[in-house]
């Protein structure tokens, strides 16, 4: 899609321009938003501004670095399994995934349509609230966008948090979590307690199955969505093919990167006759169980507090040859997409090596207001 100029504007772009936002450019990302490190970009990885040997995160690493380094006041990303929140946590900025259906996907390049949501990347929670207010709302061109009124996020984000209940999912603080991140999350919980919040422990027993379920469902949807890149309508077309079939095959073989091809193959496999029940249907059942875990947790609290990523930014090259290790780094973000919930990642101090850490606040469906309130309180009071 290099040098591709879209023939129309996405709804989100129209809404931003209607409010006089100045759009200065496209940013680097993992190809088709598939990745957690920016290393799957055709153009090479965006480096982490806090340590140039480390990744910026993915897939929206470019947007997060543009904001972190003052190239722009804000950015936009899409979050299918963590692509706004995880790079935001690696780059010390705010990144928010709205509730599925809050923001129109019209004009967004589809990865996994039942998970994809567009959201803001910014320096402050106040800016995230304002941007979210601008880009939200029903759009008749996206049938999954919800006809609900858009709350005035830019007015309510700084309300008091006193009396709120916040849950800590115990499975999100289990083995595998970096000690520096655990310490900062505990400090965050203390700050909230001092602000009059009640902290309760909750359990999300199906968390272990989230990665498997997400990587089956997301690749299945991707394999279908990416069928349109066949060289016939737009984008790259391989030269020299003798007939139509050869044109399709060589366009797709040459045009897609390794990770995208891996996902198309995985997705096609889990959807194929004979494997559909064993993989795709089962993954959907697990998705229901994970959604129920959240429903039960939210019977006891208003929001959840969790790490965004199990580690701070890792080294460039560290995981790129080991797809499973890369996928596992999405453990704390994908469940939110499986359940369609809103969540934000906000800066939460540094680890001992001075790398940024992100705290994630997860809310009930369409309760971005509580998420922003808690995030703003932490931003203001965590020193
Ligand atoms: N890292 C996840 C993946 O590779 C999420 C990507 C995204 O949210 N676009 O699928």
Short mmCIF file of C-alpha atoms and ligand atoms in Angstrom, two decimals:
data_model
loop_
_atom_site.label_atom_id
_atom_site.label_comp_id
_atom_site.label_asym_id
_atom_site.label_seq_id
_atom_site.Cartn_x
_atom_site.Cartn_y
_atom_site.Cartn_z
CA UNK A 1 0.00 0.00 0.00
CA UNK A 2 3.07 2.26 -0.25
CA UNK A 3 2.02 5.67 -1.62
CA UNK A 4 -1.63 4.62 -1.64
CA UNK A 5 -3.93 7.63 -1.43
CA UNK A 6 -7.38 6.73 -0.21
CA UNK A 7 -10.22 7.99 -2.41
CA UNK A 8 -12.33 9.03 0.59
CA UNK A 9 -11.85 10.00 4.25
CA UNK A 10 -12.57 7.72 7.19
CA UNK A 11 -15.33 8.96 9.50
CA UNK A 12 -12.78 9.54 12.26
CA UNK A 13 -10.73 11.75 9.92
CA UNK A 14 -13.83 13.72 8.87
CA UNK A 15 -14.76 14.27 12.50
CA UNK A 16 -11.27 15.44 13.45
CA UNK A 17 -11.09 17.84 10.50
CA UNK A 18 -14.55 19.18 11.32
CA UNK A 19 -13.07 20.26 14.67
CA UNK A 20 -10.09 21.91 12.92
CA UNK A 21 -7.56 19.24 13.79
CA UNK A 22 -4.43 19.57 11.62
CA UNK A 23 -3.41 16.22 10.18
CA UNK A 24 0.34 16.15 9.58
CA UNK A 25 1.03 12.65 8.34
CA UNK A 26 0.77 8.90 8.48
CA UNK A 27 2.90 7.07 11.01
CA UNK A 28 4.83 3.82 10.89
CA UNK A 29 3.19 0.60 12.06
CA UNK A 30 3.32 -3.17 11.81
CA UNK A 31 2.02 -4.31 8.44
CA UNK A 32 -1.80 -4.50 8.52
CA UNK A 33 -1.55 -3.79 12.29
CA UNK A 34 -0.23 -7.28 12.96
CA UNK A 35 2.47 -7.12 15.57
CA UNK A 36 3.53 -6.04 19.02
CA UNK A 37 6.89 -4.44 18.27
CA UNK A 38 6.75 -2.45 14.99
CA UNK A 39 9.33 -4.87 13.60
CA UNK A 40 6.76 -6.20 11.10
CA UNK A 41 6.72 -2.84 9.33
CA UNK A 42 7.71 -2.93 5.68
CA UNK A 43 9.62 0.30 6.38
CA UNK A 44 11.59 -1.06 9.36
CA UNK A 45 10.88 -0.62 13.07
CA UNK A 46 10.21 2.66 14.84
CA UNK A 47 12.70 2.75 17.72
CA UNK A 48 11.82 3.46 21.33
CA UNK A 49 12.76 7.05 22.24
CA UNK A 50 13.76 5.96 25.76
CA UNK A 51 16.27 3.40 24.48
CA UNK A 52 17.05 3.24 20.78
CA UNK A 53 17.91 -0.46 21.01
CA UNK A 54 14.39 -1.26 22.09
CA UNK A 55 11.07 -1.55 20.30
CA UNK A 56 8.41 1.15 20.39
CA UNK A 57 5.70 -1.49 20.65
CA UNK A 58 3.03 -2.30 18.17
CA UNK A 59 1.27 -2.01 16.09
CA UNK A 60 0.80 1.78 16.57
CA UNK A 61 4.45 2.35 17.54
CA UNK A 62 4.85 5.22 15.08
CA UNK A 63 1.90 7.19 16.46
CA UNK A 64 3.08 6.72 20.03
CA UNK A 65 6.64 7.82 19.23
CA UNK A 66 5.33 10.85 17.31
CA UNK A 67 3.45 11.92 20.45
CA UNK A 68 6.23 10.95 22.89
CA UNK A 69 8.83 12.98 20.98
CA UNK A 70 6.63 16.06 20.45
CA UNK A 71 6.29 15.63 16.69
CA UNK A 72 2.56 15.92 17.25
CA UNK A 73 0.13 16.72 20.04
CA UNK A 74 -1.85 13.59 19.52
CA UNK A 75 -2.23 10.55 17.33
CA UNK A 76 -4.76 7.98 16.26
CA UNK A 77 -4.36 4.23 16.28
CA UNK A 78 -6.46 1.12 15.98
CA UNK A 79 -6.57 -1.50 18.72
CA UNK A 80 -7.53 -5.07 17.80
CA UNK A 81 -5.57 -6.80 20.55
CA UNK A 82 -3.62 -4.01 22.25
CA UNK A 83 -2.12 -1.96 19.42
CA UNK A 84 -2.92 1.39 21.03
CA UNK A 85 -2.36 0.50 24.68
CA UNK A 86 0.83 -1.57 24.48
CA UNK A 87 2.97 0.91 22.45
CA UNK A 88 1.55 3.73 24.62
CA UNK A 89 2.87 1.90 27.68
CA UNK A 90 6.31 1.39 26.05
CA UNK A 91 6.58 5.07 25.06
CA UNK A 92 5.18 6.80 28.17
CA UNK A 93 2.03 8.21 26.55
CA UNK A 94 -1.71 7.79 27.03
CA UNK A 95 -3.52 5.36 24.71
CA UNK A 96 -7.20 4.47 24.80
CA UNK A 97 -9.29 1.73 23.22
CA UNK A 98 -12.98 2.69 23.29
CA UNK A 99 -15.83 0.22 23.77
CA UNK A 100 -16.45 -1.78 20.59
CA UNK A 101 -19.09 0.21 18.72
CA UNK A 102 -18.29 3.59 20.26
CA UNK A 103 -16.21 4.83 17.29
CA UNK A 104 -17.03 4.27 13.63
CA UNK A 105 -14.70 1.93 11.74
CA UNK A 106 -15.76 3.34 8.37
CA UNK A 107 -12.55 3.90 6.38
CA UNK A 108 -10.37 1.86 8.74
CA UNK A 109 -8.36 -0.89 7.03
CA UNK A 110 -9.94 -4.02 8.51
CA UNK A 111 -7.81 -6.53 10.42
CA UNK A 112 -10.29 -8.40 12.67
CA UNK A 113 -13.52 -6.51 12.23
CA UNK A 114 -15.22 -7.79 15.38
CA UNK A 115 -12.36 -6.45 17.55
CA UNK A 116 -10.96 -3.40 15.72
CA UNK A 117 -11.57 -0.02 17.38
CA UNK A 118 -9.99 3.34 16.63
CA UNK A 119 -8.82 5.38 19.60
CA UNK A 120 -6.70 8.35 20.72
CA UNK A 121 -3.01 8.49 21.64
CA UNK A 122 -2.04 11.59 23.63
CA UNK A 123 0.18 13.10 26.28
CA UNK A 124 -2.58 13.61 28.84
CA UNK A 125 -5.86 12.02 29.88
CA UNK A 126 -7.55 15.38 29.25
CA UNK A 127 -6.50 15.22 25.59
CA UNK A 128 -7.63 11.59 25.34
CA UNK A 129 -11.05 12.61 26.69
CA UNK A 130 -11.37 15.45 24.19
CA UNK A 131 -10.27 13.35 21.23
CA UNK A 132 -12.55 10.50 22.20
CA UNK A 133 -15.49 12.91 22.41
CA UNK A 134 -14.70 14.20 18.91
CA UNK A 135 -14.30 10.81 17.19
CA UNK A 136 -17.17 8.93 18.93
CA UNK A 137 -20.73 8.50 17.78
CA UNK A 138 -23.07 6.54 15.60
CA UNK A 139 -22.31 6.36 11.88
CA UNK A 140 -24.79 4.86 9.46
CA UNK A 141 -21.84 3.70 7.33
CA UNK A 142 -20.68 1.34 10.10
CA UNK A 143 -23.54 -0.91 11.23
CA UNK A 144 -21.58 -1.93 14.35
CA UNK A 145 -21.32 1.65 15.60
CA UNK A 146 -23.84 2.09 18.37
CA UNK A 147 -26.64 4.70 18.33
CA UNK A 148 -25.93 6.00 21.83
CA UNK A 149 -25.44 9.65 22.76
CA UNK A 150 -21.78 10.61 23.24
CA UNK A 151 -21.08 11.77 26.80
CA UNK A 152 -19.11 14.98 27.30
CA UNK A 153 -15.89 13.18 28.17
CA UNK A 154 -13.93 16.44 28.10
CA UNK A 155 -16.08 17.75 30.96
CA UNK A 156 -16.41 14.63 33.11
CA UNK A 157 -12.87 13.21 33.04
CA UNK A 158 -11.73 15.21 36.08
CA UNK A 159 -14.56 14.30 38.44
CA UNK A 160 -13.72 12.82 41.81
CA UNK A 161 -13.05 9.10 42.20
CA UNK A 162 -14.11 8.89 45.85
CA UNK A 163 -16.45 5.96 46.48
CA UNK A 164 -15.49 4.04 43.34
CA UNK A 165 -14.56 0.37 43.62
CA UNK A 166 -11.61 -0.90 41.63
CA UNK A 167 -10.77 -4.55 41.13
CA UNK A 168 -7.32 -6.09 40.77
CA UNK A 169 -7.65 -9.28 38.70
CA UNK A 170 -5.39 -11.71 40.53
CA UNK A 171 -4.49 -13.62 37.35
CA UNK A 172 -3.00 -10.38 35.94
CA UNK A 173 -0.55 -10.18 38.82
CA UNK A 174 0.59 -13.81 38.67
CA UNK A 175 3.86 -15.32 37.46
CA UNK A 176 5.52 -13.70 34.45
CA UNK A 177 4.88 -10.10 35.48
CA UNK A 178 8.01 -7.95 35.70
CA UNK A 179 8.75 -6.99 39.32
CA UNK A 180 9.21 -3.31 38.52
CA UNK A 181 5.78 -3.21 36.90
CA UNK A 182 4.19 -5.03 39.84
CA UNK A 183 5.73 -2.47 42.24
CA UNK A 184 4.44 0.50 40.23
CA UNK A 185 0.95 -1.02 39.96
CA UNK A 186 0.91 -1.51 43.74
CA UNK A 187 1.85 2.15 44.19
CA UNK A 188 -0.97 3.09 41.82
CA UNK A 189 -3.45 1.08 43.90
CA UNK A 190 -2.19 2.88 47.05
CA UNK A 191 -2.69 6.28 45.44
CA UNK A 192 -6.26 5.32 44.52
CA UNK A 193 -6.91 4.04 48.06
CA UNK A 194 -5.72 7.39 49.43
CA UNK A 195 -8.23 9.05 47.10
CA UNK A 196 -11.13 7.18 48.68
CA UNK A 197 -11.32 4.27 46.25
CA UNK A 198 -12.01 0.78 47.56
CA UNK A 199 -9.63 -1.80 46.09
CA UNK A 200 -10.92 -5.36 45.85
CA UNK A 201 -9.33 -8.52 44.47
CA UNK A 202 -11.25 -10.18 41.66
CA UNK A 203 -10.64 -13.34 39.65
CA UNK A 204 -10.61 -13.84 35.88
CA UNK A 205 -10.19 -17.62 35.76
CA UNK A 206 -10.07 -17.96 31.95
CA UNK A 207 -7.22 -15.51 31.41
CA UNK A 208 -4.78 -18.30 30.49
CA UNK A 209 -6.83 -19.08 27.37
CA UNK A 210 -7.08 -15.50 26.10
CA UNK A 211 -4.02 -15.55 23.82
CA UNK A 212 -5.02 -18.81 22.12
CA UNK A 213 -8.59 -17.65 21.64
CA UNK A 214 -7.57 -14.22 20.32
CA UNK A 215 -4.96 -15.56 17.89
CA UNK A 216 -7.48 -18.03 16.44
CA UNK A 217 -10.34 -15.55 16.06
CA UNK A 218 -8.22 -12.61 14.91
CA UNK A 219 -6.33 -14.64 12.30
CA UNK A 220 -9.59 -16.16 11.02
CA UNK A 221 -11.08 -12.72 10.47
CA UNK A 222 -7.83 -11.42 9.00
CA UNK A 223 -7.62 -14.25 6.46
CA UNK A 224 -11.05 -13.26 5.22
CA UNK A 225 -10.46 -9.48 5.30
CA UNK A 226 -7.12 -9.71 3.50
CA UNK A 227 -8.59 -11.69 0.61
CA UNK A 228 -9.29 -8.34 -1.07
CA UNK A 229 -5.56 -7.62 -1.56
CA UNK A 230 -5.25 -9.57 -4.78
CA UNK A 231 -3.55 -7.00 -7.00
CA UNK A 232 -6.71 -6.43 -9.04
CA UNK A 233 -8.15 -3.34 -7.38
CA UNK A 234 -5.48 -1.49 -5.44
CA UNK A 235 -2.11 -1.79 -3.80
CA UNK A 236 0.85 -3.81 -5.01
CA UNK A 237 0.58 -5.93 -8.18
CA UNK A 238 3.33 -8.40 -9.17
CA UNK A 239 4.67 -8.01 -12.71
CA UNK A 240 5.14 -10.63 -15.38
CA UNK A 241 2.26 -12.99 -14.57
CA UNK A 242 1.00 -15.02 -17.53
CA UNK A 243 -2.59 -15.40 -16.37
CA UNK A 244 -4.99 -14.17 -13.70
CA UNK A 245 -4.31 -16.92 -11.19
CA UNK A 246 -0.56 -16.44 -11.43
CA UNK A 247 -1.11 -12.71 -10.94
CA UNK A 248 -3.06 -13.34 -7.70
CA UNK A 249 -0.54 -15.86 -6.41
CA UNK A 250 2.58 -13.85 -7.11
CA UNK A 251 1.00 -10.58 -5.94
CA UNK A 252 0.07 -12.10 -2.58
CA UNK A 253 3.33 -14.06 -2.23
CA UNK A 254 5.53 -11.05 -2.98
CA UNK A 255 3.37 -8.33 -1.48
CA UNK A 256 2.66 -9.59 2.03
CA UNK A 257 5.31 -9.76 4.74
CA UNK A 258 6.15 -12.92 6.71
CA UNK A 259 3.89 -12.28 9.68
CA UNK A 260 0.89 -11.36 7.55
CA UNK A 261 1.33 -14.54 5.50
CA UNK A 262 1.63 -16.59 8.69
CA UNK A 263 -1.66 -15.16 9.92
CA UNK A 264 -3.49 -15.68 6.64
CA UNK A 265 -2.39 -19.33 6.73
CA UNK A 266 -3.32 -19.78 10.41
CA UNK A 267 -6.67 -18.11 9.86
CA UNK A 268 -7.47 -20.13 6.75
CA UNK A 269 -6.54 -23.32 8.61
CA UNK A 270 -8.76 -22.69 11.66
CA UNK A 271 -11.71 -21.90 9.39
CA UNK A 272 -11.30 -24.88 7.08
CA UNK A 273 -13.77 -27.75 7.04
CA UNK A 274 -12.72 -30.35 9.58
CA UNK A 275 -10.87 -27.88 11.80
CA UNK A 276 -13.56 -25.23 12.20
CA UNK A 277 -15.21 -26.94 15.19
CA UNK A 278 -11.97 -27.86 16.91
CA UNK A 279 -10.43 -24.40 16.64
CA UNK A 280 -12.73 -21.57 15.55
CA UNK A 281 -15.90 -22.68 17.38
CA UNK A 282 -13.93 -23.56 20.50
CA UNK A 283 -12.17 -20.20 20.48
CA UNK A 284 -15.58 -18.49 20.28
CA UNK A 285 -16.73 -20.46 23.32
CA UNK A 286 -13.64 -19.35 25.22
CA UNK A 287 -14.41 -15.78 24.16
CA UNK A 288 -17.82 -16.13 25.86
CA UNK A 289 -16.18 -17.46 29.05
CA UNK A 290 -13.73 -14.54 29.12
CA UNK A 291 -16.59 -12.07 28.61
CA UNK A 292 -18.40 -13.72 31.53
CA UNK A 293 -15.26 -13.41 33.69
CA UNK A 294 -15.44 -9.66 33.15
CA UNK A 295 -19.19 -9.59 33.83
CA UNK A 296 -18.66 -11.35 37.17
CA UNK A 297 -15.75 -9.09 38.07
CA UNK A 298 -17.83 -5.99 37.31
CA UNK A 299 -20.49 -7.18 39.75
CA UNK A 300 -17.92 -6.36 42.43
CA UNK A 301 -16.32 -3.19 41.08
CA UNK A 302 -16.61 -0.23 38.69
CA UNK A 303 -13.23 -0.58 36.94
CA UNK A 304 -10.26 -2.91 36.86
CA UNK A 305 -6.63 -1.94 37.35
CA UNK A 306 -4.04 -4.11 35.58
CA UNK A 307 -0.64 -3.92 33.91
CA UNK A 308 -0.73 -3.10 30.19
CA UNK A 309 2.21 -5.35 29.31
CA UNK A 310 4.09 -8.01 31.30
CA UNK A 311 7.43 -6.30 30.57
CA UNK A 312 8.67 -2.85 29.57
CA UNK A 313 9.88 -2.37 25.97
CA UNK A 314 11.98 -5.35 24.90
CA UNK A 315 15.07 -5.30 22.65
CA UNK A 316 14.75 -5.01 18.88
CA UNK A 317 15.33 -8.54 17.54
CA UNK A 318 14.59 -10.23 20.88
CA UNK A 319 11.29 -11.85 19.91
CA UNK A 320 10.99 -11.33 16.19
CA UNK A 321 12.01 -14.90 15.30
CA UNK A 322 9.75 -16.43 17.94
CA UNK A 323 6.12 -15.62 17.06
CA UNK A 324 4.77 -17.39 20.14
CA UNK A 325 6.91 -15.30 22.52
CA UNK A 326 5.72 -12.21 20.66
CA UNK A 327 2.06 -13.26 20.92
CA UNK A 328 2.43 -14.00 24.64
CA UNK A 329 3.45 -10.39 25.29
CA UNK A 330 -0.20 -9.46 24.52
CA UNK A 331 -1.50 -11.38 27.53
CA UNK A 332 -2.95 -8.35 29.38
CA UNK A 333 -4.49 -6.57 26.41
CA UNK A 334 -6.31 -9.12 24.24
CA UNK A 335 -9.04 -10.11 26.74
CA UNK A 336 -10.38 -6.56 26.64
CA UNK A 337 -10.85 -6.87 22.87
CA UNK A 338 -12.42 -10.32 23.15
CA UNK A 339 -15.00 -8.79 25.50
CA UNK A 340 -15.34 -5.47 23.60
CA UNK A 341 -14.61 -3.34 26.68
CA UNK A 342 -13.08 0.14 26.94
CA UNK A 343 -9.56 0.42 28.41
CA UNK A 344 -6.81 3.00 28.70
CA UNK A 345 -3.07 2.73 29.27
CA UNK A 346 -1.48 5.59 31.17
CA UNK A 347 2.12 6.28 32.17
CA UNK A 348 2.88 4.76 35.56
CA UNK A 349 6.53 5.55 36.30
CA UNK A 350 9.65 3.65 35.29
CA UNK A 351 11.31 0.34 36.01
CA UNK A 352 14.79 0.22 37.53
CA UNK A 353 16.31 0.59 34.05
CA UNK A 354 14.38 3.85 33.51
CA UNK A 355 12.03 2.32 30.94
CA UNK A 356 8.42 3.55 30.98
CA UNK A 357 5.68 1.40 32.50
CA UNK A 358 1.97 1.53 31.68
CA UNK A 359 -1.04 0.98 33.94
CA UNK A 360 -4.25 -0.19 32.34
CA UNK A 361 -7.72 0.78 33.52
CA UNK A 362 -10.55 -1.33 32.11
CA UNK A 363 -14.22 -0.32 32.32
CA UNK A 364 -17.70 -1.68 31.72
CA UNK A 365 -19.20 -1.47 28.24
CA UNK A 366 -19.73 2.19 27.29
CA UNK A 367 -18.42 3.43 30.65
CA UNK A 368 -15.41 5.29 29.23
CA UNK A 369 -16.31 8.06 31.70
CA UNK A 370 -15.23 6.04 34.75
CA UNK A 371 -12.10 4.82 32.93
CA UNK A 372 -11.07 8.41 32.15
CA UNK A 373 -11.88 9.61 35.67
CA UNK A 374 -9.68 6.97 37.29
CA UNK A 375 -6.94 7.55 34.71
CA UNK A 376 -6.98 11.30 35.32
CA UNK A 377 -6.80 10.79 39.08
CA UNK A 378 -3.77 8.53 38.74
CA UNK A 379 -2.11 10.91 36.28
CA UNK A 380 -2.60 13.81 38.71
CA UNK A 381 -1.66 12.04 41.93
CA UNK A 382 0.97 9.40 41.15
CA UNK A 383 4.34 10.99 41.72
N1 LIG B 1 -0.28 -7.38 18.97
C1 LIG B 1 -1.57 -7.86 18.58
C2 LIG B 1 -1.48 -8.62 17.29
O1 LIG B 1 -0.41 -8.72 16.79
C3 LIG B 1 -2.54 -6.72 18.49
C4 LIG B 1 -2.47 -5.96 17.22
C5 LIG B 1 -3.51 -4.87 17.12
O2 LIG B 1 -4.17 -4.51 18.10
N2 LIG B 1 -3.70 -4.37 15.92
O3 LIG B 1 -2.44 -9.10 16.79
#
